[in-house]
């Protein structure tokens, strides 16, 4: 059976790598979910919400503080053929410089950050900032592995880190020490050790480091527009949790984060198909690329839609079984998020066609920014009107779907035109 699978999905092929990545991502998610359930049932919504905000802040710091350097370094390594020593050295230098700047902003700006995250102790916020250099390098390393065509290996390492982290959670649970300080310390330790292992992997391939200011500038220029689009998407997907914490407190974040985590498992379903089709979507003539993107979109919509419907119907029994009655309030937001996540998942390949085949990155970025603004406005209305986390979930689902409709409309309008090099 294994030999048959290897024949049908040979290593190094697009479909073979896509299958391996899907399996590894699913395993990593499953292991992380087991740890998440143990944490939720032990801490309850309020204290779990503090951990969720810690994770959210570390993610924000990477998204905003790295200025899109990952995509720029990937382009220089994979497309321009720049030496690994130069790209790695530049990425490492950027991680240290920008990361230390972020850490300093955390140390000297704690009173300000506590106003943004009023229900979280200051030491938790400070720890997130102090981890910035390590988190930044994680992003750089991921881009390097992709540029070296070793993305499957990076997912194996991610699985290993997830196993180690989850083992730590259950050790703490068995020892009766599973609390917020221990979990933050565990996250910090696994981050630092993970960076050391990641650095060693690249160092074995190329031990030399040759930082280049010129390469750094070129990478940042390339990634500038993509960075704007990425920030818009980050706000679109994460601003709701910040707003929930500000308006409703960490206990509501703890509930809402459970709903978000399960709704976003649907994104696993688009990874393999998008990866397998992306090269042809990017390189085919515009008309052919558009037709292929539409076929993939319809297929993905059917897959994600069917699984999403099942998830929505099972939301309440699933939450009660895994998390207990204390988290029952996450079930309805989960069901409300599903339509929007399905829409976003299905539309990824069309957005990729617009960006990489038709060179319409500017259009995609404009839609991303408009979607983020719509999301924040709808979330504000929902919270101000007292609709709670259910209203926030509906608002997010509506804005995700609006982005899909705009992308589809744009694809119809632009597919027949010649690519415009100045549009990106």
mmCIF file of N, CA and C in Angstrom, residues 31-89:
data_model
loop_
_atom_site.group_PDB
_atom_site.id
_atom_site.type_symbol
_atom_site.label_atom_id
_atom_site.label_comp_id
_atom_site.label_asym_id
_atom_site.label_seq_id
_atom_site.Cartn_x
_atom_site.Cartn_y
_atom_site.Cartn_z
ATOM 1 N N UNK A 31 -2.390 17.415 16.990
ATOM 2 C CA UNK A 31 -1.606 17.403 18.229
ATOM 3 C C UNK A 31 -1.796 18.711 18.985
ATOM 4 N N UNK A 32 -1.752 19.829 18.254
ATOM 5 C CA UNK A 32 -1.973 21.120 18.900
ATOM 6 C C UNK A 32 -3.363 21.247 19.484
ATOM 7 N N UNK A 33 -4.346 20.659 18.820
ATOM 8 C CA UNK A 33 -5.715 20.709 19.331
ATOM 9 C C UNK A 33 -5.847 19.940 20.638
ATOM 10 N N UNK A 34 -5.154 18.814 20.725
ATOM 11 C CA UNK A 34 -5.183 18.042 21.972
ATOM 12 C C UNK A 34 -4.650 18.882 23.134
ATOM 13 N N UNK A 35 -3.548 19.599 22.883
ATOM 14 C CA UNK A 35 -3.002 20.478 23.918
ATOM 15 C C UNK A 35 -3.970 21.602 24.235
ATOM 16 N N UNK A 36 -4.595 22.159 23.196
ATOM 17 C CA UNK A 36 -5.533 23.257 23.394
ATOM 18 C C UNK A 36 -6.739 22.847 24.228
ATOM 19 N N UNK A 37 -7.221 21.629 24.004
ATOM 20 C CA UNK A 37 -8.361 21.144 24.781
ATOM 21 C C UNK A 37 -7.968 20.979 26.248
ATOM 22 N N UNK A 38 -6.787 20.423 26.499
ATOM 23 C CA UNK A 38 -6.321 20.260 27.881
ATOM 24 C C UNK A 38 -6.194 21.615 28.581
ATOM 25 N N UNK A 39 -5.663 22.586 27.854
ATOM 26 C CA UNK A 39 -5.514 23.935 28.421
ATOM 27 C C UNK A 39 -6.875 24.551 28.710
ATOM 28 N N UNK A 40 -7.798 24.438 27.757
ATOM 29 C CA UNK A 40 -9.121 25.043 27.919
ATOM 30 C C UNK A 40 -9.875 24.433 29.099
ATOM 31 N N UNK A 41 -9.851 23.106 29.204
ATOM 32 C CA UNK A 41 -10.603 22.457 30.269
ATOM 33 C C UNK A 41 -9.987 22.714 31.638
ATOM 34 N N UNK A 42 -8.678 22.975 31.675
ATOM 35 C CA UNK A 42 -8.010 23.230 32.955
ATOM 36 C C UNK A 42 -8.154 24.684 33.387
ATOM 37 N N UNK A 43 -7.974 25.605 32.460
ATOM 38 C CA UNK A 43 -7.949 27.026 32.806
ATOM 39 C C UNK A 43 -9.325 27.678 32.795
ATOM 40 N N UNK A 44 -10.217 27.184 31.932
ATOM 41 C CA UNK A 44 -11.495 27.871 31.765
ATOM 42 C C UNK A 44 -11.363 29.039 30.796
ATOM 43 N N UNK A 45 -12.483 29.626 30.379
ATOM 44 C CA UNK A 45 -12.445 30.686 29.356
ATOM 45 C C UNK A 45 -11.610 31.899 29.743
ATOM 46 N N UNK A 46 -11.688 32.344 31.003
ATOM 47 C CA UNK A 46 -11.013 33.586 31.385
ATOM 48 C C UNK A 46 -9.509 33.496 31.279
ATOM 49 N N UNK A 47 -8.893 32.514 31.945
ATOM 50 C CA UNK A 47 -7.437 32.379 31.910
ATOM 51 C C UNK A 47 -6.955 31.896 30.540
ATOM 52 N N UNK A 48 -7.744 31.036 29.894
ATOM 53 C CA UNK A 48 -7.384 30.632 28.530
ATOM 54 C C UNK A 48 -7.344 31.847 27.613
ATOM 55 N N UNK A 49 -8.255 32.798 27.836
ATOM 56 C CA UNK A 49 -8.265 34.011 27.014
ATOM 57 C C UNK A 49 -6.955 34.782 27.117
ATOM 58 N N UNK A 50 -6.305 34.751 28.291
ATOM 59 C CA UNK A 50 -5.007 35.422 28.430
ATOM 60 C C UNK A 50 -3.951 34.752 27.553
ATOM 61 N N UNK A 51 -3.976 33.435 27.493
ATOM 62 C CA UNK A 51 -3.047 32.707 26.614
ATOM 63 C C UNK A 51 -3.350 33.021 25.156
ATOM 64 N N UNK A 52 -4.628 33.109 24.814
ATOM 65 C CA UNK A 52 -5.005 33.441 23.433
ATOM 66 C C UNK A 52 -4.503 34.833 23.043
ATOM 67 N N UNK A 53 -4.597 35.790 23.952
ATOM 68 C CA UNK A 53 -4.112 37.130 23.664
ATOM 69 C C UNK A 53 -2.590 37.128 23.529
ATOM 70 N N UNK A 54 -1.889 36.364 24.361
ATOM 71 C CA UNK A 54 -0.435 36.229 24.239
ATOM 72 C C UNK A 54 -0.070 35.710 22.851
ATOM 73 N N UNK A 55 -0.741 34.654 22.405
ATOM 74 C CA UNK A 55 -0.460 34.108 21.075
ATOM 75 C C UNK A 55 -0.819 35.103 19.981
ATOM 76 N N UNK A 56 -1.920 35.819 20.185
ATOM 77 C CA UNK A 56 -2.343 36.804 19.191
ATOM 78 C C UNK A 56 -1.324 37.940 19.078
ATOM 79 N N UNK A 57 -0.817 38.406 20.212
ATOM 80 C CA UNK A 57 0.149 39.496 20.191
ATOM 81 C C UNK A 57 1.457 39.068 19.530
ATOM 82 N N UNK A 58 1.945 37.865 19.832
ATOM 83 C CA UNK A 58 3.173 37.409 19.176
ATOM 84 C C UNK A 58 2.977 37.317 17.663
ATOM 85 N N UNK A 59 1.797 36.902 17.257
ATOM 86 C CA UNK A 59 1.489 36.830 15.827
ATOM 87 C C UNK A 59 1.442 38.223 15.208
ATOM 88 N N UNK A 60 0.802 39.173 15.894
ATOM 89 C CA UNK A 60 0.755 40.553 15.401
ATOM 90 C C UNK A 60 2.159 41.131 15.238
ATOM 91 N N UNK A 61 3.019 40.873 16.198
ATOM 92 C CA UNK A 61 4.377 41.422 16.139
ATOM 93 C C UNK A 61 5.112 40.920 14.898
ATOM 94 N N UNK A 62 4.915 39.656 14.564
ATOM 95 C CA UNK A 62 5.544 39.109 13.356
ATOM 96 C C UNK A 62 4.926 39.730 12.106
ATOM 97 N N UNK A 63 3.622 39.784 12.073
ATOM 98 C CA UNK A 63 2.938 40.290 10.879
ATOM 99 C C UNK A 63 3.283 41.747 10.592
ATOM 100 N N UNK A 64 3.326 42.576 11.631
ATOM 101 C CA UNK A 64 3.581 43.999 11.441
ATOM 102 C C UNK A 64 5.075 44.321 11.428
ATOM 103 N N UNK A 65 5.835 43.665 12.287
ATOM 104 C CA UNK A 65 7.228 44.066 12.489
ATOM 105 C C UNK A 65 8.201 43.581 11.454
ATOM 106 N N UNK A 66 7.852 42.535 10.700
ATOM 107 C CA UNK A 66 8.805 42.004 9.713
ATOM 108 C C UNK A 66 8.712 42.699 8.362
ATOM 109 N N UNK A 67 7.714 43.555 8.167
ATOM 110 C CA UNK A 67 7.614 44.388 6.957
ATOM 111 C C UNK A 67 7.584 43.570 5.674
ATOM 112 N N UNK A 68 7.108 42.334 5.754
ATOM 113 C CA UNK A 68 7.030 41.500 4.556
ATOM 114 C C UNK A 68 8.361 40.956 4.095
ATOM 115 N N UNK A 69 9.389 40.988 4.959
ATOM 116 C CA UNK A 69 10.727 40.582 4.539
ATOM 117 C C UNK A 69 10.769 39.140 4.050
ATOM 118 N N UNK A 70 9.895 38.295 4.599
ATOM 119 C CA UNK A 70 9.897 36.893 4.207
ATOM 120 C C UNK A 70 9.663 36.696 2.729
ATOM 121 N N UNK A 71 8.650 37.347 2.177
ATOM 122 C CA UNK A 71 8.359 37.189 0.750
ATOM 123 C C UNK A 71 9.470 37.784 -0.100
ATOM 124 N N UNK A 72 10.083 38.895 0.365
ATOM 125 C CA UNK A 72 11.181 39.487 -0.385
ATOM 126 C C UNK A 72 12.399 38.583 -0.429
ATOM 127 N N UNK A 73 12.753 37.970 0.688
ATOM 128 C CA UNK A 73 13.898 37.050 0.723
ATOM 129 C C UNK A 73 13.617 35.801 -0.107
ATOM 130 N N UNK A 74 12.384 35.319 -0.044
ATOM 131 C CA UNK A 74 12.006 34.169 -0.863
ATOM 132 C C UNK A 74 12.190 34.483 -2.344
ATOM 133 N N UNK A 75 11.748 35.659 -2.762
ATOM 134 C CA UNK A 75 11.894 36.064 -4.166
ATOM 135 C C UNK A 75 13.369 36.125 -4.556
ATOM 136 N N UNK A 76 14.194 36.695 -3.706
ATOM 137 C CA UNK A 76 15.617 36.843 -4.028
ATOM 138 C C UNK A 76 16.306 35.487 -4.109
ATOM 139 N N UNK A 77 15.924 34.552 -3.250
ATOM 140 C CA UNK A 77 16.567 33.247 -3.236
ATOM 141 C C UNK A 77 16.078 32.357 -4.369
ATOM 142 N N UNK A 78 14.747 32.283 -4.543
ATOM 143 C CA UNK A 78 14.184 31.328 -5.498
ATOM 144 C C UNK A 78 14.121 31.871 -6.908
ATOM 145 N N UNK A 79 13.835 33.173 -7.056
ATOM 146 C CA UNK A 79 13.643 33.743 -8.391
ATOM 147 C C UNK A 79 14.903 34.397 -8.932
ATOM 148 N N UNK A 80 15.640 35.076 -8.082
ATOM 149 C CA UNK A 80 16.833 35.799 -8.521
ATOM 150 C C UNK A 80 18.121 35.002 -8.319
ATOM 151 N N UNK A 81 18.028 33.882 -7.621
ATOM 152 C CA UNK A 81 19.191 33.018 -7.459
ATOM 153 C C UNK A 81 20.301 33.598 -6.598
ATOM 154 N N UNK A 82 19.943 34.470 -5.663
ATOM 155 C CA UNK A 82 20.969 35.033 -4.788
ATOM 156 C C UNK A 82 21.520 33.939 -3.875
ATOM 157 N N UNK A 83 22.801 34.016 -3.508
ATOM 158 C CA UNK A 83 23.421 32.967 -2.687
ATOM 159 C C UNK A 83 22.744 32.817 -1.331
ATOM 160 N N UNK A 84 22.666 31.582 -0.861
ATOM 161 C CA UNK A 84 22.036 31.312 0.414
ATOM 162 C C UNK A 84 22.739 32.049 1.553
ATOM 163 N N UNK A 85 24.067 32.110 1.511
ATOM 164 C CA UNK A 85 24.807 32.801 2.572
ATOM 165 C C UNK A 85 24.387 34.264 2.670
ATOM 166 N N UNK A 86 24.155 34.890 1.533
ATOM 167 C CA UNK A 86 23.759 36.293 1.516
ATOM 168 C C UNK A 86 22.324 36.467 2.018
ATOM 169 N N UNK A 87 21.434 35.604 1.537
ATOM 170 C CA UNK A 87 20.021 35.717 1.922
ATOM 171 C C UNK A 87 19.845 35.366 3.404
ATOM 172 N N UNK A 88 20.479 34.299 3.846
ATOM 173 C CA UNK A 88 20.371 33.899 5.244
ATOM 174 C C UNK A 88 21.005 34.950 6.163
ATOM 175 N N UNK A 89 22.174 35.429 5.789
ATOM 176 C CA UNK A 89 22.827 36.447 6.610
ATOM 177 C C UNK A 89 22.003 37.715 6.712
#
